[in-house]
Coordinates of C-alpha atoms in Angstrom, one line a residue:
Chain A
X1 CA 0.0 0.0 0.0
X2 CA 1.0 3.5 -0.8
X3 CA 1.0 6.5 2.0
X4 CA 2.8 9.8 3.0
X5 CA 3.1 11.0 6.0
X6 CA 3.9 14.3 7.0
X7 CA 5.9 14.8 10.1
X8 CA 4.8 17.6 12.0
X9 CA 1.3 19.5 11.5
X10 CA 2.5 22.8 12.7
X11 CA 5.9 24.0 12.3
X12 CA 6.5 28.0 13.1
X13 CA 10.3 29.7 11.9
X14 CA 11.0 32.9 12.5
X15 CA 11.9 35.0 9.4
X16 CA 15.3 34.2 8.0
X17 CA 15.4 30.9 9.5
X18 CA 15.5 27.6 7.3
X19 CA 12.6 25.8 5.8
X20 CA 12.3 22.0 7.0
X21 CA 8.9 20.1 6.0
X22 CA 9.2 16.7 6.7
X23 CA 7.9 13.7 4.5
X24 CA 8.4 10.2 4.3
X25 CA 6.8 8.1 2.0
X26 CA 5.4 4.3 1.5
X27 CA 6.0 2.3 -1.5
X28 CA 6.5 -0.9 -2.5
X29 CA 8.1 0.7 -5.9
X30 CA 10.2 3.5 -7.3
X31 CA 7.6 6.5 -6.9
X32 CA 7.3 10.5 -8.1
X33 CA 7.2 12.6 -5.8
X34 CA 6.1 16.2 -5.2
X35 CA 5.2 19.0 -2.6
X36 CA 2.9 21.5 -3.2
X37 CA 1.3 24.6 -1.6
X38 CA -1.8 25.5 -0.2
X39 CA -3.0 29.3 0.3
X40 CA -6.0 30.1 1.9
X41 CA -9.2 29.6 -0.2
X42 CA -7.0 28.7 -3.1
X43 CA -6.0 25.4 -5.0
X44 CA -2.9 23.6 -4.7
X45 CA 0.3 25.0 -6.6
X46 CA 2.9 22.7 -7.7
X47 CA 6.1 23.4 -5.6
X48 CA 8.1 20.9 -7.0
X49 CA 8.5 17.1 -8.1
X50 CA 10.9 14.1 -8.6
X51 CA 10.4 11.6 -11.2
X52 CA 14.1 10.3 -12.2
X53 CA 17.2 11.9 -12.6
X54 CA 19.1 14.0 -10.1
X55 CA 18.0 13.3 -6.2
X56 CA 18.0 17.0 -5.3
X57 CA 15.2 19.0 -6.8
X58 CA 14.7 22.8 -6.9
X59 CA 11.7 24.3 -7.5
X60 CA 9.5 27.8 -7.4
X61 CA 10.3 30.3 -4.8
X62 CA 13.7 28.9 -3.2
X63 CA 12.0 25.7 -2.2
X64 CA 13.9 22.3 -3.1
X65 CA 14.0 18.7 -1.8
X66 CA 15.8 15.8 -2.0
X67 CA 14.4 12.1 -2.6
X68 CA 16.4 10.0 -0.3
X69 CA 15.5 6.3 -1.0
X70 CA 17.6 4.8 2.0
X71 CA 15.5 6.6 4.4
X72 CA 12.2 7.2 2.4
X73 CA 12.1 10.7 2.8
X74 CA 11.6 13.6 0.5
X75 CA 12.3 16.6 3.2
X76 CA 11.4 20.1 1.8
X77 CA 13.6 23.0 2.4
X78 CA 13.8 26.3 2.1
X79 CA 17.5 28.2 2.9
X80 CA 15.6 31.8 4.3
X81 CA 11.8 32.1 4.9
X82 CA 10.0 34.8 3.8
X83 CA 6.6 36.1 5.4
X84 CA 5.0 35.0 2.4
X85 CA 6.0 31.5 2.8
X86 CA 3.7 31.0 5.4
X87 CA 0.8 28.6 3.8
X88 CA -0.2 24.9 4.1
X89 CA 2.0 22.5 2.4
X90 CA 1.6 19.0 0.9
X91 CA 3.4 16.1 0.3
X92 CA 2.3 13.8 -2.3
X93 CA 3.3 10.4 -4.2
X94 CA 1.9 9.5 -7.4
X95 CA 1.5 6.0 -9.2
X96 CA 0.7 5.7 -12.3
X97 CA -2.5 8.1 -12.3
X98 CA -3.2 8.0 -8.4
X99 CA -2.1 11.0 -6.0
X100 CA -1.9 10.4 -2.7
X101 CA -1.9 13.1 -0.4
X102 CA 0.0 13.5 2.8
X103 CA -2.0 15.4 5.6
X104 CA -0.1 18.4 5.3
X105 CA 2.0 20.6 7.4
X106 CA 0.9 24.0 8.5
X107 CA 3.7 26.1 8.3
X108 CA 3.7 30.1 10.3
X109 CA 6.6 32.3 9.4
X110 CA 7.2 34.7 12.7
X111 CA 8.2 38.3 12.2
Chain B
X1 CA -3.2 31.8 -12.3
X2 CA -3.4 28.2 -13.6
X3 CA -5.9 28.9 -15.9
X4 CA -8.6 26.1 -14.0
X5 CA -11.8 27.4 -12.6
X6 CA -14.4 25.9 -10.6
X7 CA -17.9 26.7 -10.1
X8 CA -19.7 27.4 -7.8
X9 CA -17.0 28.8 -5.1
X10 CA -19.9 27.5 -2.3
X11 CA -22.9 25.6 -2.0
X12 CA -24.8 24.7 0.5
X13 CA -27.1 21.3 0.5
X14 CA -29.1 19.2 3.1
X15 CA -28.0 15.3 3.5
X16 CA -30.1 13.3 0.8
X17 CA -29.9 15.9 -1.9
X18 CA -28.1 15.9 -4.7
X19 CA -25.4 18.2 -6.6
X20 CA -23.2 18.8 -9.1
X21 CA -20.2 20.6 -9.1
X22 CA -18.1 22.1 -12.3
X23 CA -14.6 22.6 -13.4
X24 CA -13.2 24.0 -16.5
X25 CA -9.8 23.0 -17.3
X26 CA -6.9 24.6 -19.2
X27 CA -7.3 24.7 -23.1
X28 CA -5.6 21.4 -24.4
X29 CA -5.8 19.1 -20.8
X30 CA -7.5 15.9 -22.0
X31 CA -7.2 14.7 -18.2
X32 CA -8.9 15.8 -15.5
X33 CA -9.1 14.4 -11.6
X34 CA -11.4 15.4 -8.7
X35 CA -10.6 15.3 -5.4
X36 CA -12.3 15.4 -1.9
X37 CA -10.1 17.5 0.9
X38 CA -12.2 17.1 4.1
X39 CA -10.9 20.1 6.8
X40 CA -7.8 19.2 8.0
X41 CA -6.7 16.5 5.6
X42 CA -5.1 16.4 2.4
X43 CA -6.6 16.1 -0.6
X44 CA -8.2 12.4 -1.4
X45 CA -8.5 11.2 -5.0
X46 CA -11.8 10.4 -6.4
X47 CA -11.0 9.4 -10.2
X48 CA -9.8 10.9 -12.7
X49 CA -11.5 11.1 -16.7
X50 CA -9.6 10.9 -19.9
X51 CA -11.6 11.7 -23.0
X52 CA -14.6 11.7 -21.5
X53 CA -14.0 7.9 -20.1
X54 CA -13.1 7.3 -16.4
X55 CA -9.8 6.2 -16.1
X56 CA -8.9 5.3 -12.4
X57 CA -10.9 5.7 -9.2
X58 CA -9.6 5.6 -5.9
X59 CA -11.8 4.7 -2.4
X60 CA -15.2 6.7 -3.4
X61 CA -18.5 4.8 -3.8
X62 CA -20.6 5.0 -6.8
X63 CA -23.0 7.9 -5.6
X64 CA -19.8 10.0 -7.2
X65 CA -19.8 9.8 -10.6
X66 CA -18.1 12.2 -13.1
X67 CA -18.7 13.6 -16.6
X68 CA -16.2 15.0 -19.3
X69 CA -16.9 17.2 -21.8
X70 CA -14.9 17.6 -25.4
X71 CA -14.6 21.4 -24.2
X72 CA -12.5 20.7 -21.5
X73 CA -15.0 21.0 -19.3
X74 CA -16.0 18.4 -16.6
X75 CA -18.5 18.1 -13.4
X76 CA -18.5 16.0 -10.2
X77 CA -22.4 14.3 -9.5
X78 CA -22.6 13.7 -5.9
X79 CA -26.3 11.8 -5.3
X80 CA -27.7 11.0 -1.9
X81 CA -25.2 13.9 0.3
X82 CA -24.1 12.5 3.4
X83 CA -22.8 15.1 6.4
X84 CA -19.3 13.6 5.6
X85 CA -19.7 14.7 1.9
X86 CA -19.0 18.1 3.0
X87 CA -15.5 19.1 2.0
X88 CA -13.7 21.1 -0.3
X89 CA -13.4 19.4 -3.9
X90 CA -10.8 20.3 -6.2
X91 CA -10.4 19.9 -10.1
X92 CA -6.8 19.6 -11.6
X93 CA -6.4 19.4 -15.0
X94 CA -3.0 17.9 -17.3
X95 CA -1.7 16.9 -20.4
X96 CA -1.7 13.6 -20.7
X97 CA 1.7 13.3 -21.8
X98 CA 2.2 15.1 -18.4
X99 CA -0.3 13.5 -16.3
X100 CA 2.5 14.2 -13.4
X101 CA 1.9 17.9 -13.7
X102 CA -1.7 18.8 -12.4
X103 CA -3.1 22.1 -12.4
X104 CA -5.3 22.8 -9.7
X105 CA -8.4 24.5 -9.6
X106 CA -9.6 26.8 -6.3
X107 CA -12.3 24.8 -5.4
X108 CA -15.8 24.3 -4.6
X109 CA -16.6 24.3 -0.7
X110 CA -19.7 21.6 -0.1
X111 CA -21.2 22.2 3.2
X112 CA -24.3 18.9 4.2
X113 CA -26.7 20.3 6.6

C-alpha cells in the first residue's frame, strides 16, 4: 500500500530561518514525488516534483527537496523564509494516475 | 493563475440531496481528476477522466460519478449527500503526456446540513 506521511502539522520559523517540512513516503516501488502549496481559499500550486534523474530537486520560490531512498524521505527545504511562505504544504506520491496526499504541514513564518 | 476554474465557489445542501459541481480545465488538458479534501486532511483522489471515459478511481462509492466534456469541461455528480460529503473538492487538470503535472483549480466548498 501507498502513504505519506507528513511529520509535523504545525511548524512556526522565525523570518530568515530555514525551511524544514518533513515527509516520508510508502512504496513498494520507485515512486514520483512532489510538494505543493496551499494558500488560503486557493488550490494547490505545484512546488516541486521528482520523477528520475538527479535526487535534489529545486523548485519555485527557493523551495527544493531531496528524494532519499535509504530513508524514504523527501524533506522540503527552504534556505531563508519569507513572510509569504507562510501557507499549508503538501506532500504527495503518485502511481501511475493516483495521487496520494499527505495530511499536510501547517507552516507560520514569525516576524 | 493556472488557468482552471471551478464553479460554484460555495454551495450549500441538506443530506439526501443531490449536486453537481463544475470545473473547466486549461485549453488542451484531455485529463482531468477530482478530489475530496475534508478540513484538516489532504486532498483524497476520487478518479480521474480521460476523454470523456473514467480512467482510475480511488476509495469513493458510486453515488460520485463524473462527466467530461470535449470542451475541456468536466462536473462532479454527488447523489444522496451524506454530512461527511462536506469538503472542499478540487479539479486539476493535465496533459496527458504530463499527467504528473496537475493544475489545480480553487475549489468548490460543499457544506451537508
Amino acid at each position: 500500500a501507498q502513504s505519506v506521511t507528513q511529520l509535523g502539522s504545525h511548524v512556526s520559523v522565525s523570518e530568515g530561518a530555514l525551511v524544514l517540512l518533513r515527509c516520508n513516503y510508502s512504496s513498494s516501488v520507485p515512486p514520483y514525488l512532489f510538494w505543493y502549496v496551499q494558500y488560503p481559499n486557493q488550490g494547490l500550486q505545484l512546488l516541486l516534483k521528482y520523477t528520475t534523474g538527479a535526487t535534489l530537486v529545486k523548485g519555485i520560490n527557493g523551495f527544493e527537496a531531496e528524494f532519499k531512498k535509504s530513508e524514504t524521505s523527501f524533506h522540503l527545504t527552504k534556505p531563508s523564509a519569507h513572510m509569504s511562505d507562510a501557507a499549508e504544504y503538501f506532500c504527495a506520491v503518485s502511481f501511475g494516475n493516483q495521487f496520494y496526499f499527505g495530511t499536510g504541514t501547517s507552516l507560520t513564518v514569525i516576524p | 493563475e493556472t488557468g482552471v476554474t471551478q464553479s460554484p465557489t460555495h454551495l450549500i445542501k441538506t443530506r439526501g440531496q443531490q449536486v453537481t459541481l463544475r470545473c473547466s480545465s486549461q485549453s488542451g488538458h484531455n485529463t482531468v481528476s477530482w478530489y475530496q479534501q475534508a478540513l484538516g486532511q489532504g486532498p483524497q483522489f476520487i478518479f480521474q477522466y480521460y476523454r470523456e471515459e473514467e480512467n482510475g478511481r480511488g476509495n469513493f462509492p458510486p453515488r460520485f460519478s463524473g462527466l467530461q466534456f470535449p470542451n475541456y469541461s468536466s462536473e462532479l455528480n454527488v447523489n444522496a449527500l451524506e454530512l461527511d460529503d462536506s469538503a472542499l473538492y478540487l479539479c486539476a487538470s493535465s496533459l496527458v503526456a504530463d499527467t504528473d503535472t496537475q493544475y489545480f483549480g480553487p475549489g468548490t466548498r460543499l457544506t451537508v446540513l
